mmCIF file of C-alpha atoms in Angstrom:
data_model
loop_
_atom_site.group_PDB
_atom_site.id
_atom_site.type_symbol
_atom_site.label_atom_id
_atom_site.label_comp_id
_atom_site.label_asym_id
_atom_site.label_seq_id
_atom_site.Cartn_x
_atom_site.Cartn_y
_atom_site.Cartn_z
ATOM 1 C CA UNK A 229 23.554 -30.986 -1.582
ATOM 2 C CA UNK A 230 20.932 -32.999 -2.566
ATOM 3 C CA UNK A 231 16.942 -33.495 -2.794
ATOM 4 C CA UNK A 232 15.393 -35.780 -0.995
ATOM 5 C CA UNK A 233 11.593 -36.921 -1.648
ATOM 6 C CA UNK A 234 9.499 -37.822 1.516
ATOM 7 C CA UNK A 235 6.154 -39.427 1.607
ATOM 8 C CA UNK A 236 3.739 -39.902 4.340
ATOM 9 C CA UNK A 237 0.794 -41.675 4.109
ATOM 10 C CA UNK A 238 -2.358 -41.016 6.766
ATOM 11 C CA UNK A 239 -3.212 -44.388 8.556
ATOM 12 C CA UNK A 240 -7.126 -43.858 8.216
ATOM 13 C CA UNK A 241 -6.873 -42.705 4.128
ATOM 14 C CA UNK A 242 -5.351 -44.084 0.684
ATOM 15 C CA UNK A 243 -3.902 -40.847 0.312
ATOM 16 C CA UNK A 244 -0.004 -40.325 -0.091
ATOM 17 C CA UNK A 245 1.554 -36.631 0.823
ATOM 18 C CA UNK A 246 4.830 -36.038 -0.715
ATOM 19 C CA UNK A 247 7.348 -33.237 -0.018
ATOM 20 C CA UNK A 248 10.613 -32.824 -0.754
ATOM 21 C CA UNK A 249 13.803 -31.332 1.335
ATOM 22 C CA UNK A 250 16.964 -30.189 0.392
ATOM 23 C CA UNK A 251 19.871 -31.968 2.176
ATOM 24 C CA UNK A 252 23.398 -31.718 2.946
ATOM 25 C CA UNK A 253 25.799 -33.960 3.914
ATOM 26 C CA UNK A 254 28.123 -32.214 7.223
ATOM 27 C CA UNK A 255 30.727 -33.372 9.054
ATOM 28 C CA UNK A 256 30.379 -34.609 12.323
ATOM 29 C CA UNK A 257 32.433 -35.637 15.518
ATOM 30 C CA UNK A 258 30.444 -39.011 14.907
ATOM 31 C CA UNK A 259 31.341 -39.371 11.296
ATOM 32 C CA UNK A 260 28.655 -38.126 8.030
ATOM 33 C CA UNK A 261 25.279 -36.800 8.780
ATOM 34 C CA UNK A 262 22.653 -35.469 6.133
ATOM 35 C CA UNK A 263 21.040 -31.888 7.325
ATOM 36 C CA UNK A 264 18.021 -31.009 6.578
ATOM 37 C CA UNK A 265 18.804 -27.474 4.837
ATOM 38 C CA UNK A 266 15.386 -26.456 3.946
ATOM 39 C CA UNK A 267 11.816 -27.857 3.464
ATOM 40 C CA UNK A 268 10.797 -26.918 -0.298
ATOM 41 C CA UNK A 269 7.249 -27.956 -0.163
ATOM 42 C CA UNK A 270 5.815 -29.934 -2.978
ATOM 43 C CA UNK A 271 8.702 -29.703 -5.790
ATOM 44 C CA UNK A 272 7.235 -29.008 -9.270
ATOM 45 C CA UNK A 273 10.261 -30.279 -11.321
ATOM 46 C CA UNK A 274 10.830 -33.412 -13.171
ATOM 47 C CA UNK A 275 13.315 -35.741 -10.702
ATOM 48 C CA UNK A 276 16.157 -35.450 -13.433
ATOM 49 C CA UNK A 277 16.344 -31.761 -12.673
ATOM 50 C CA UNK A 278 16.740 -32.174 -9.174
ATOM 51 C CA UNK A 279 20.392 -32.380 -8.456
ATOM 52 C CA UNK A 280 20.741 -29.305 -11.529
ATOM 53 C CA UNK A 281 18.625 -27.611 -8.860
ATOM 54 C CA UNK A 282 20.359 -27.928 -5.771
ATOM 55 C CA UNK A 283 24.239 -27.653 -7.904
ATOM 56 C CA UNK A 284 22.685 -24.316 -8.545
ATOM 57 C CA UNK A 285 21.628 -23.323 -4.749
ATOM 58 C CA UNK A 286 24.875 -24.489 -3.429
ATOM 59 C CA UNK A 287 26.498 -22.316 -6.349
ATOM 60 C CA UNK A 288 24.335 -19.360 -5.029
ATOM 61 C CA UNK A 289 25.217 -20.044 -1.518
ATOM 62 C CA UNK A 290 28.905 -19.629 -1.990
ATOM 63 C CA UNK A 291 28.375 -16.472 -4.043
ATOM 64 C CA UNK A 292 28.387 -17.823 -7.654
ATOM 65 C CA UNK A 293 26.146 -15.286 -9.428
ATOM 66 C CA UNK A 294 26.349 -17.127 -12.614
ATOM 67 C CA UNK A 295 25.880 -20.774 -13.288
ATOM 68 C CA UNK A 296 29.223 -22.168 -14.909
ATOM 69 C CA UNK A 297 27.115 -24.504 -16.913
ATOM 70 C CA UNK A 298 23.815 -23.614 -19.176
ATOM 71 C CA UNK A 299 20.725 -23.758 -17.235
ATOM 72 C CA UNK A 300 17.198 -23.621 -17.793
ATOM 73 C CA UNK A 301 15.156 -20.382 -16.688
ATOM 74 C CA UNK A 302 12.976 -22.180 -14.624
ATOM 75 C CA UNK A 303 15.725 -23.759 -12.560
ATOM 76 C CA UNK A 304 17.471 -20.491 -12.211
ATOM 77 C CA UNK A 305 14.235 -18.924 -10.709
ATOM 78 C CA UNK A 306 13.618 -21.578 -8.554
ATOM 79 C CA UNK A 307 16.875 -21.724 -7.331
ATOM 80 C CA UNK A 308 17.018 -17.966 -6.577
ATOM 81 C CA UNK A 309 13.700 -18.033 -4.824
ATOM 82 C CA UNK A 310 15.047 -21.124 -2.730
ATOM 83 C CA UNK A 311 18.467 -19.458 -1.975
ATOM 84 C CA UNK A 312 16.408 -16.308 -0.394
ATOM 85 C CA UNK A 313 14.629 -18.357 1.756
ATOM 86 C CA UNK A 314 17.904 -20.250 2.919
ATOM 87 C CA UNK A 315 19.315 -16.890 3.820
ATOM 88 C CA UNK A 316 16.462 -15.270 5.250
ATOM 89 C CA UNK A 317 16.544 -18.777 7.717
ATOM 90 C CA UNK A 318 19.959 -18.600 8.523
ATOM 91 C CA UNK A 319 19.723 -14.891 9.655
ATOM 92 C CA UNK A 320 16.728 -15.906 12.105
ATOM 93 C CA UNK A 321 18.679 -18.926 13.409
ATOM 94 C CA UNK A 322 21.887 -16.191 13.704
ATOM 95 C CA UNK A 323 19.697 -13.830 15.562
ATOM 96 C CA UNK A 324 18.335 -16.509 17.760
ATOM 97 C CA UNK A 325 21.972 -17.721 19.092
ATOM 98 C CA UNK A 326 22.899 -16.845 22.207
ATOM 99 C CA UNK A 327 25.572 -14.513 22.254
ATOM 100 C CA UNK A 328 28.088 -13.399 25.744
ATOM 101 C CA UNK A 329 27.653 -9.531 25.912
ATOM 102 C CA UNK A 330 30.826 -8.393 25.636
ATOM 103 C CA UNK A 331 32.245 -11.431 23.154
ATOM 104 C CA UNK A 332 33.765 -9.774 20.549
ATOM 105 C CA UNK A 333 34.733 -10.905 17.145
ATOM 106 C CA UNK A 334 37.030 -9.887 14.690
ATOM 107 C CA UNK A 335 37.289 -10.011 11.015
ATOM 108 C CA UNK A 336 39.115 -9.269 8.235
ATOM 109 C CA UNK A 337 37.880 -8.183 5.104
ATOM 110 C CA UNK A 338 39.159 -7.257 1.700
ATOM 111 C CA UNK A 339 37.028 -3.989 1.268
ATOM 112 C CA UNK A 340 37.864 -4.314 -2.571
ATOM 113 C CA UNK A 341 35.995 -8.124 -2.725
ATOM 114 C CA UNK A 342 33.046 -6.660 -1.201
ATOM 115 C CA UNK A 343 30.175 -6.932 -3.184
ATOM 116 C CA UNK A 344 26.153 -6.790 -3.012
ATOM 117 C CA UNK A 345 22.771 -8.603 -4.953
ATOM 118 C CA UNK A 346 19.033 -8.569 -4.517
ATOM 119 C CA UNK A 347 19.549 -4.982 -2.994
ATOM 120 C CA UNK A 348 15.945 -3.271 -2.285
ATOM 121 C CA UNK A 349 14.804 -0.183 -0.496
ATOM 122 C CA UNK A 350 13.855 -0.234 3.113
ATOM 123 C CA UNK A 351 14.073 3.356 4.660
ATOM 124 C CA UNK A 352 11.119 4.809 3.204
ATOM 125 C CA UNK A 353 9.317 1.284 4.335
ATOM 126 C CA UNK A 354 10.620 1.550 8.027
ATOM 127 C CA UNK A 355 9.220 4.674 8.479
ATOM 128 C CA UNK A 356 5.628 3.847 6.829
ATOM 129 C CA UNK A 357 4.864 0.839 8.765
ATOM 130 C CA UNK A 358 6.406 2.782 12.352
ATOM 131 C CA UNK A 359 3.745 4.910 11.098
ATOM 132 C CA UNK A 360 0.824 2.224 11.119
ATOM 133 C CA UNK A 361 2.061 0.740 14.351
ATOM 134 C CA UNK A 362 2.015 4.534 16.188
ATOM 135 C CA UNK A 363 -1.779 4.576 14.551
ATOM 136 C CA UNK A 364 -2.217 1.144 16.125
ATOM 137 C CA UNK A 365 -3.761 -0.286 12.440
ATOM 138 C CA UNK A 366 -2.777 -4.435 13.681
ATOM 139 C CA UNK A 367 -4.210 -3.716 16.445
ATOM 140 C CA UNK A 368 -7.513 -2.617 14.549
ATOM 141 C CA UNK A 369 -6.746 -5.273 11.902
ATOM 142 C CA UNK A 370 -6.669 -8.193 14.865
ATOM 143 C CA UNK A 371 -9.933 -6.892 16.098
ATOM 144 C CA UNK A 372 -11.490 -7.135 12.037
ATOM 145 C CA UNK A 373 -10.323 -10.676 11.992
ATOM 146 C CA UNK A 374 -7.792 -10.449 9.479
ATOM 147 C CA UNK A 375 -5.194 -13.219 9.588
ATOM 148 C CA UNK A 376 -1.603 -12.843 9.396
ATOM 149 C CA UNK A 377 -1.548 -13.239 5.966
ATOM 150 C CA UNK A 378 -3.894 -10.874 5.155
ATOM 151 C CA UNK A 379 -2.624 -7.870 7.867
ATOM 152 C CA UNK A 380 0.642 -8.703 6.050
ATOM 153 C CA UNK A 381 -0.934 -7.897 2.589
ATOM 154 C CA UNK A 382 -2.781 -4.911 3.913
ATOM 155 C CA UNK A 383 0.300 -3.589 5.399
ATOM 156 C CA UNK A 384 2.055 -3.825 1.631
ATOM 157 C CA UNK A 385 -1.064 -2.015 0.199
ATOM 158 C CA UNK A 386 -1.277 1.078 2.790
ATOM 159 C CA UNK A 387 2.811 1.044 2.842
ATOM 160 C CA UNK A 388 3.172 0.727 -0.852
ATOM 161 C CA UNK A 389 0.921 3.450 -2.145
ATOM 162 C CA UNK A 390 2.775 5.709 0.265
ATOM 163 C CA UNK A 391 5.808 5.115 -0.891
ATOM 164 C CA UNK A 392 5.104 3.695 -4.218
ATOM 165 C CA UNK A 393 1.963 5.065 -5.836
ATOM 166 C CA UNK A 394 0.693 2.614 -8.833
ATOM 167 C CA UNK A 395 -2.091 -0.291 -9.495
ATOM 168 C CA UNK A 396 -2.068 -3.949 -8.114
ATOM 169 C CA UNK A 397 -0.032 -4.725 -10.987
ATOM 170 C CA UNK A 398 2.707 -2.861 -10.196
ATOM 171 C CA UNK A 399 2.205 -2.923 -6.463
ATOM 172 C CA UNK A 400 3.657 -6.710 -7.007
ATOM 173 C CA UNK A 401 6.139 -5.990 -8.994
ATOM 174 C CA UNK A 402 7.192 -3.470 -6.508
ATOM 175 C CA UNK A 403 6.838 -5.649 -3.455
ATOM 176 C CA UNK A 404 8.984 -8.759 -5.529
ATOM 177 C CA UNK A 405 12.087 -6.602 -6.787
ATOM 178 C CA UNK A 406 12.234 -3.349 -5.230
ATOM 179 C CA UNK A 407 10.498 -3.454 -1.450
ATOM 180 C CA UNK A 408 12.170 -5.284 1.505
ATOM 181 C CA UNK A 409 8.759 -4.685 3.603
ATOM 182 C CA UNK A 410 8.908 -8.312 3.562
ATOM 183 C CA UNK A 411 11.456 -9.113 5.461
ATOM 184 C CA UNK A 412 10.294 -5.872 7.876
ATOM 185 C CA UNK A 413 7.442 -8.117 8.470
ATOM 186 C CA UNK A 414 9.307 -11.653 8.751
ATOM 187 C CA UNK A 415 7.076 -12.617 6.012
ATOM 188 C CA UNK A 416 7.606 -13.918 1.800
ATOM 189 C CA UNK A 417 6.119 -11.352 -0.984
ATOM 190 C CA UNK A 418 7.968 -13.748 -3.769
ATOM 191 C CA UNK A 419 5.148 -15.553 -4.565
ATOM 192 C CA UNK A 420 2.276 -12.992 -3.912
ATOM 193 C CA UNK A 421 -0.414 -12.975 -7.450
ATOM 194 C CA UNK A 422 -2.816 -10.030 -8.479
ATOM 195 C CA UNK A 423 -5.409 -12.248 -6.915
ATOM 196 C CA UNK A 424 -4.305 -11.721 -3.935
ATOM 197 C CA UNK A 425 -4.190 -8.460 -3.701
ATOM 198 C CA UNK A 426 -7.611 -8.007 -5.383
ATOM 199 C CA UNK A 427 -9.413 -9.884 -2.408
ATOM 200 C CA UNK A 428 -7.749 -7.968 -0.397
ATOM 201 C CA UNK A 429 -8.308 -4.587 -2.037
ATOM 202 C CA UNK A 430 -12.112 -5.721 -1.272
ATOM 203 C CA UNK A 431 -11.259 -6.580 2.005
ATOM 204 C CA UNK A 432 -10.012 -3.551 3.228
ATOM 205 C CA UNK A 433 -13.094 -1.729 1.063
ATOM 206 C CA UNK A 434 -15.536 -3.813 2.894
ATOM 207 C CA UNK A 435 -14.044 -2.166 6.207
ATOM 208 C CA UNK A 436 -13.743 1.331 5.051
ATOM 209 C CA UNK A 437 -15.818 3.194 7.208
ATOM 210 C CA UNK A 438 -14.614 1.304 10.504
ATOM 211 C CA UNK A 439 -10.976 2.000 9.740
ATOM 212 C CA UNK A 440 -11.423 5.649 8.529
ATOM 213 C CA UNK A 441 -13.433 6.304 12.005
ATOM 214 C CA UNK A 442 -10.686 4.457 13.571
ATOM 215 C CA UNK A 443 -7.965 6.665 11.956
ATOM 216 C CA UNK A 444 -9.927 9.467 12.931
ATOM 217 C CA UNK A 445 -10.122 9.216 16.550
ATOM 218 C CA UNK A 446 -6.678 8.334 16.748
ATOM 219 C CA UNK A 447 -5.253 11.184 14.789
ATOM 220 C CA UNK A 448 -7.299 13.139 17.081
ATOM 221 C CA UNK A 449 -6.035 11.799 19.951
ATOM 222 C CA UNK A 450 -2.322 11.984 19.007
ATOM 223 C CA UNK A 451 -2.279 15.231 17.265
ATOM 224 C CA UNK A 452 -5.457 17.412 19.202
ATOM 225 C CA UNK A 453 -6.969 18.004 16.417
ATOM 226 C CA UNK A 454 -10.172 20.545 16.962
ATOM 227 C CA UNK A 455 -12.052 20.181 13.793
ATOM 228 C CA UNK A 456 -13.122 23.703 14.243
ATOM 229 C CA UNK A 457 -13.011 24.125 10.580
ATOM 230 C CA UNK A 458 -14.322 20.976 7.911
ATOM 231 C CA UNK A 459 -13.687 21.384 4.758
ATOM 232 C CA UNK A 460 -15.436 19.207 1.507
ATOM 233 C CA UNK A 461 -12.894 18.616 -1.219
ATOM 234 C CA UNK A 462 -13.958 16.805 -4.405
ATOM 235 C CA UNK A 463 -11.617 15.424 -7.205
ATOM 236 C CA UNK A 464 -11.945 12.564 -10.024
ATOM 237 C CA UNK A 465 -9.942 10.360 -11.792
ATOM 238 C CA UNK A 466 -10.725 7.871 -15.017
ATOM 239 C CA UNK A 467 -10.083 4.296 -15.031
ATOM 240 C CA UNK A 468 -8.148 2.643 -18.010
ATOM 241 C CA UNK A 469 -10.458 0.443 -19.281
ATOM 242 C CA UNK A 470 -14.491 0.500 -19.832
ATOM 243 C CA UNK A 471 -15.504 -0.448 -16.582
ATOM 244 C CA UNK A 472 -18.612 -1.267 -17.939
ATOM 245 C CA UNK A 473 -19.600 -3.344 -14.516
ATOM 246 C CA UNK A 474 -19.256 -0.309 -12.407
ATOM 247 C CA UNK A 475 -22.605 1.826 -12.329
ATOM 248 C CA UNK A 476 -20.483 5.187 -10.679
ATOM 249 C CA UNK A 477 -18.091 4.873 -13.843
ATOM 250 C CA UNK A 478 -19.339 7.522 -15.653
ATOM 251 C CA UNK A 479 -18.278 10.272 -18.160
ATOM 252 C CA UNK A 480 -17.352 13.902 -16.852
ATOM 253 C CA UNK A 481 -15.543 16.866 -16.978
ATOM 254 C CA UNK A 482 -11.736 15.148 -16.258
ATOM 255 C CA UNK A 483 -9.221 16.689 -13.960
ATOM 256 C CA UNK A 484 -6.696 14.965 -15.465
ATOM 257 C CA UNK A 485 -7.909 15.742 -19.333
ATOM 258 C CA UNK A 486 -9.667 12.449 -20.030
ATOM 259 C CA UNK A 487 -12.987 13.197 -20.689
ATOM 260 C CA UNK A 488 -12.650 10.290 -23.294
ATOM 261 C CA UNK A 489 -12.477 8.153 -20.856
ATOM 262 C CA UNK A 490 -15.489 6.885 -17.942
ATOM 263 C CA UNK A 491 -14.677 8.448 -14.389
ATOM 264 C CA UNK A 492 -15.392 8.148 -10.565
ATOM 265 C CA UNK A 493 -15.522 11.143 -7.953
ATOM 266 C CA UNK A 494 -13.912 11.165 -4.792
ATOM 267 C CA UNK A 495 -15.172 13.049 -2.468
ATOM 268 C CA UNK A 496 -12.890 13.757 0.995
ATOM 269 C CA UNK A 497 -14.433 15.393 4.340
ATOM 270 C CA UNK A 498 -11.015 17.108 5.567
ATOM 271 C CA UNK A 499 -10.507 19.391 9.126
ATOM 272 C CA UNK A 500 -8.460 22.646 9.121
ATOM 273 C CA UNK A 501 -5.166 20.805 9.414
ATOM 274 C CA UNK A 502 -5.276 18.276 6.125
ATOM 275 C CA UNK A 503 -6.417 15.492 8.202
ATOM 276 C CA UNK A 504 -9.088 13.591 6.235
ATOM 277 C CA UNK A 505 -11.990 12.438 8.488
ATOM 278 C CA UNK A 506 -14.383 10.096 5.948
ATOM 279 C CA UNK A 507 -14.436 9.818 1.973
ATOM 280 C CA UNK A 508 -16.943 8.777 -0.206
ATOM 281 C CA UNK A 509 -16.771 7.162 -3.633
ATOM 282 C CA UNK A 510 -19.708 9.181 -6.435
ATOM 283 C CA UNK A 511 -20.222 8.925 -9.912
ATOM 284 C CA UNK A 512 -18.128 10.390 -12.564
ATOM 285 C CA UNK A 513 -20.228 13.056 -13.577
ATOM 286 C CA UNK A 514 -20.590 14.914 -10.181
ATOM 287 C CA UNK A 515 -19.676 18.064 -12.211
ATOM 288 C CA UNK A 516 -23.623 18.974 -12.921
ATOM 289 C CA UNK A 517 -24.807 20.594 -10.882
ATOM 290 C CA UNK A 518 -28.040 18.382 -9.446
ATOM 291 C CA UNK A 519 -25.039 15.509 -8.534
ATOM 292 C CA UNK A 520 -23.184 17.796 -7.116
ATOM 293 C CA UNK A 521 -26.009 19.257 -4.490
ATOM 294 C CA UNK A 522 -26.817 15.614 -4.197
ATOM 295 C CA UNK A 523 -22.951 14.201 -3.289
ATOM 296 C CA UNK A 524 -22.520 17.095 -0.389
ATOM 297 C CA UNK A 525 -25.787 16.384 0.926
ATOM 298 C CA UNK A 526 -25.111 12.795 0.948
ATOM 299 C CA UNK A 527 -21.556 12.977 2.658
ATOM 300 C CA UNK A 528 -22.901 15.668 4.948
ATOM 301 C CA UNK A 529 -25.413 13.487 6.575
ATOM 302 C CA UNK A 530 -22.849 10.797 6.992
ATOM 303 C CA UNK A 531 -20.561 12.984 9.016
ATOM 304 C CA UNK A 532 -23.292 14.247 11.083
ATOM 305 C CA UNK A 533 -23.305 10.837 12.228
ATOM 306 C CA UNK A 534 -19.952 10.321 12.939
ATOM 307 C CA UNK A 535 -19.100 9.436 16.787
ATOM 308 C CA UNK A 536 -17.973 11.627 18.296
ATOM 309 C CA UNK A 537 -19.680 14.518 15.756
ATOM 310 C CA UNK A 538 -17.720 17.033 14.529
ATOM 311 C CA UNK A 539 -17.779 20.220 15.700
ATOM 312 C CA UNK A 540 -19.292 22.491 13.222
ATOM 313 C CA UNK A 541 -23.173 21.853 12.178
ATOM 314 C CA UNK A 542 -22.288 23.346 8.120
ATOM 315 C CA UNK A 543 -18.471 22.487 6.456
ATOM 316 C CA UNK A 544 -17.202 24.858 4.470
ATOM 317 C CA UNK A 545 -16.770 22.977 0.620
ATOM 318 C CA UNK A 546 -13.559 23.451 -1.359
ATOM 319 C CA UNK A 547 -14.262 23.526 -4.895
ATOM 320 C CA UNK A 548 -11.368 23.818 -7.972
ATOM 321 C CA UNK A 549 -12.041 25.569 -11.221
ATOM 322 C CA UNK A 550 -13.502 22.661 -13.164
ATOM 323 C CA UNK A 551 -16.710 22.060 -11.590
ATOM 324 C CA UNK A 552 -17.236 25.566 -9.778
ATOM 325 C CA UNK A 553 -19.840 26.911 -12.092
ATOM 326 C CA UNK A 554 -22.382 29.474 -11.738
ATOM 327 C CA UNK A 555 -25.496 26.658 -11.792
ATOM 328 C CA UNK A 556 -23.181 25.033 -8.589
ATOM 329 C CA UNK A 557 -22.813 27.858 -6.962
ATOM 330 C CA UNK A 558 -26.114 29.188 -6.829
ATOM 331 C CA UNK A 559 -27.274 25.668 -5.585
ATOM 332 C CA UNK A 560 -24.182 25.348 -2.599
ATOM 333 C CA UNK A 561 -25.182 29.032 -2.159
ATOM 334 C CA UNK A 562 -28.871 27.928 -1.969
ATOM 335 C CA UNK A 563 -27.938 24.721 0.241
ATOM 336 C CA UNK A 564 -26.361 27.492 3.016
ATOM 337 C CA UNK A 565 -22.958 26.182 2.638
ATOM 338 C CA UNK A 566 -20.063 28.035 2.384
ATOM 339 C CA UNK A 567 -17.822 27.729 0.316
ATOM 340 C CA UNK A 568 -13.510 28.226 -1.354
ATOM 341 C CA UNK A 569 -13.496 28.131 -5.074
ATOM 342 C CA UNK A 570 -10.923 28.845 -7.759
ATOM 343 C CA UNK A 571 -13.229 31.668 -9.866
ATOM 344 C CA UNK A 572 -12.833 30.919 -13.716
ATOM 345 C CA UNK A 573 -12.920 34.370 -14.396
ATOM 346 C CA UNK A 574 -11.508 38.175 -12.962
ATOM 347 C CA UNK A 575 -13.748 40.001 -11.747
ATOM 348 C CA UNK A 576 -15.491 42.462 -13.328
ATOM 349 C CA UNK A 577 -14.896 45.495 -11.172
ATOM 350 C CA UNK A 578 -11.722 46.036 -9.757
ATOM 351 C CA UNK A 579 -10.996 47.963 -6.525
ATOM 352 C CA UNK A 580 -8.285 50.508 -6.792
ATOM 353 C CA UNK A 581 -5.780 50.034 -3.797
ATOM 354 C CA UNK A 582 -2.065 48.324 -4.339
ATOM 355 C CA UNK A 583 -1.386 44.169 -4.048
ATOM 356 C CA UNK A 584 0.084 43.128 -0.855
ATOM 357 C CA UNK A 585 3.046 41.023 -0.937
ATOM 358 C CA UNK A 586 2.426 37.387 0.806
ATOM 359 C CA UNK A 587 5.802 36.129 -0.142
ATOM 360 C CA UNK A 588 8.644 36.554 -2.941
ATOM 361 C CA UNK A 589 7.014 36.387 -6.121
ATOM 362 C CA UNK A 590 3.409 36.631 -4.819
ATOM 363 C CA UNK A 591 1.168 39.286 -4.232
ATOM 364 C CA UNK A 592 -2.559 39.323 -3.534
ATOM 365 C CA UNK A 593 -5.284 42.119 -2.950
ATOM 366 C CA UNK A 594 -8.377 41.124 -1.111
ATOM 367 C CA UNK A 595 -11.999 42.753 -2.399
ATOM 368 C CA UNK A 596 -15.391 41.954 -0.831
ATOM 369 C CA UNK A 597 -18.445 41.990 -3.688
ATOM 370 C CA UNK A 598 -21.482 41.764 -2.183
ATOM 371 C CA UNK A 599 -21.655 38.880 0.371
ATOM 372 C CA UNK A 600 -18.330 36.967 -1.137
ATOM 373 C CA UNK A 601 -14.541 37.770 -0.807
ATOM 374 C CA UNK A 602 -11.945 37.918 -3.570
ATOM 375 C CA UNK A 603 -8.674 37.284 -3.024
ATOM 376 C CA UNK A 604 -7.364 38.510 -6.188
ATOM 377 C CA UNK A 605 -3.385 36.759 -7.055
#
C-alpha cells in the first residue's frame, strides 16, 4: 500500500484542492491494477511519513497489533483511526453483496487463535436508541431541522446519559473508547470535540419545551397515561466551577452537601406513574421560602397551558426534607396546594394503636392531626 496525492484545480479559480488516497496494488486477470482502498481527506503529515503510515495500516489490516519497528504516536493514531474506517467500509460493501439464500459456507477456525480489539459496549445502546425510535424522536428531530449530523449527536447525548451519566467531557470520551452507538447509527464519533457537543447541548435546550410536549403526548399515547394525579418535585445540584455568567447559579441549601459551592434548581411536573410532563430550570436558592411560592406558581401556569391540559386544575407538590420548612409550608398551605413532604421532625403527640407491617422490615402507622396525615415509619 501506498499514498497517493491528488490535486484538482477549478477551471474558473487559481485555487488547487488536494486530497490524498490510500492505494493498493491487486492482482488482476489483466495484469497490476492500483485500488483505491480509502479516501483519507486532506493528509496532515509530512510526505516522508507517508509510506510509515500506510506500512502501519497494512500491518493493522493483517492483525499486527504492534508495529515491528518504532513509530511515532501520531502515526500510530492515525493509522488506527484509518484502519477503523477501512473495516467499518468493508463490512458495508460485505453487507451490500448479493448473496444466494441457501449458499452456504464453511470455515475452519482454530478456536485457540481467536482473538478480539477495539471491543465496546452495544447492548445497553441497542436498547436506548429502539427506545427513541418507538418515541419517534428523528422523526421530531427531522421536523426541528436538525441535520444528520446533528440528530446523530443528539442521539449520543439522550443515549449516553442513559446509559452513561457524566459531563460533555466524558460523554466523548465515552462515545470514542467505550460506545459502539456509532456504528448503530452508520456514523464516525472518532473525531467528535467538546465543541460539538456544546452547540448541540444548546441546540437541544433551545427546543426544550417542543420536545418535552412531544414526549408527552406520545408517552400518553403509548402507555394511557391519565394524569389523574400531578405531582411537583424539586431537586438541585451545584456546578463545579463559579459560573459566574449564569444569573440562576446561586448559593443554597445543597442536596448533595455543597453549599460551598453556587447551585441551580430543577424543578419536574411528574403524573402518578413517574412520567415527567415539563421541567423548569430556577435559581439555586429556591429553598426560601418567597422563591419557592414563586417557582410553583411559575411552573403551574406553564402547565395550565399545556395542549392538551392536564387533568387536574391544583398538582399535588412533593417536597424532601431540605427545603420543607415551616415558612414553606404555611405559604404552599396558603397557595391551596397540596402537598407530600418528608417532616424533619416526629410528631409531637403520638396516637396509641400498633404499626402495620407494609413489607419485611417496614412498618408504618398512619395518624391524622388536624387537616394533615402522618404516616409515621
Amino acid at each position: 500500500m501506498y499514498i497517493r496525492e491528488i490535486q484538482k484545480k477549478n477551471p474558473n479559480s487559481p485555487k488547487v484542492f488536494i486530497s490524498h488516497r490510500l492505494i493498493e496494488s491487486v492482482r488482476t486477470p489483466r495484469g497490476p491494477r492500483q485500488k483505491v482502498v480509502i479516501n483519507l481527506g486532506q493528509l496532515d503529515l509530512p510526505k516522508e511519513n507517508w509510506k510509515e503510515l500506510a506500512n502501519r495500516i497494512e500491518d493493522l489490516l493483517r492483525g499486527y497489533k504492534s508495529s515491528t519497528v518504532p513509530i511515532s504516536a501520531r502515526i500510530e493514531t492515525l493509522a488506527r483511526h484509518y484502519t477503523k474506517q477501512i473495516l467499518r467500509k468493508q463490512r458495508s460493501e460485505k453487507k451490500e453483496a448479493h448473496v444466494l439464500e441457501n449458499e452456504q459456507d464453511f470455515r475452519n477456525v482454530d478456536i485457540n487463535a481467536v482473538s478480539s480489539s477495539d471491543g465496546k459496549s452495544i447492548g445497553s445502546e441497542h436498547a436506548g436508541l429502539e427506545a427513541m425510535k418507538a418515541l419517534g424522536f428523528f422523526d421530531l428531530f427531522r421536523q426541528l431541522g436538525f441535520t444528520d449530523d446533528e440528530s446523530n449527536l443528539a442521539t449520543l447525548q439522550i443515549v449516553g446519559r442513559l446509559v452513561h451519566p457524566g459531563s460533555e467531557r466524558e460523554l466523548r470520551r465515552y462515545a470514542k473508547e467505550q460506545s459502539a452507538l456509532d456504528e448503530l447509527l452508520g456514523t464516525d464519533f472518532s473525531s467528535i470535540g467538546h465543541n460539538m457537543l456544546y452547540h448541540n447541548s444548546d441546540l437541544l435546550f433551545k427546543h426544550k419545551e417542543t420536545i418535552e410536549r412531544f414526549l408527552r403526548m406520545r408517552s400518553r399515547e403509548l402507555f394511557s397515561l391519565g394524569e389523574t394525579i400531578v405531582l411537583y418535585d424539586l431537586t438541585n445540584t451545584y456546578f463545579s466551577g463559579s459560573a459566574a455568567e449564569y444569573k440562576k447559579a446561586k448559593r443554597g441549601r445543597s442536596k448533595q452537601k455543597r453549599s460551598d459551592r453556587p447551585l441551580v434548581t430543577l424543578g419536574v411536573v411528574l403524573d402518578e406513574r413517574g412520567f415527567i410532563k415539563c421541567s423548569r430550570i430556577f435559581d439555586g436558592n429556591a429553598g426560601e421560602p418567597l422563591t419557592l411560592v414563586d417557582m410553583i406558581n411559575d411552573i403551574h401556569s406553564q402547565v395550565s397551558r399545556e395542549t392538551p391540559p392536564l387533568l387536574v386544575a391544583k398538582p399535588t407538590i412533593v417536597m424532601d426534607a431540605g427545603i420543607a420548612s415551616e415558612d414553606n409550608l404555611n405559604l404552599v398551605r396558603e397557595n391551596g396546594f397540596s402537598y407530600i413532604v418528608v417532616s424533619r421532625s416526629k410528631p409531637e403527640h403520638m396516637e396509641d394503636g400498633s404499626f402495620e407491617q407494609i413489607k419485611e422490615g417496614i412498618k408504618v402507622k398512619e395518624m391524622h392531626i388536624g387537616n394533615e396525615t402522618f404516616l409515621h415509619c
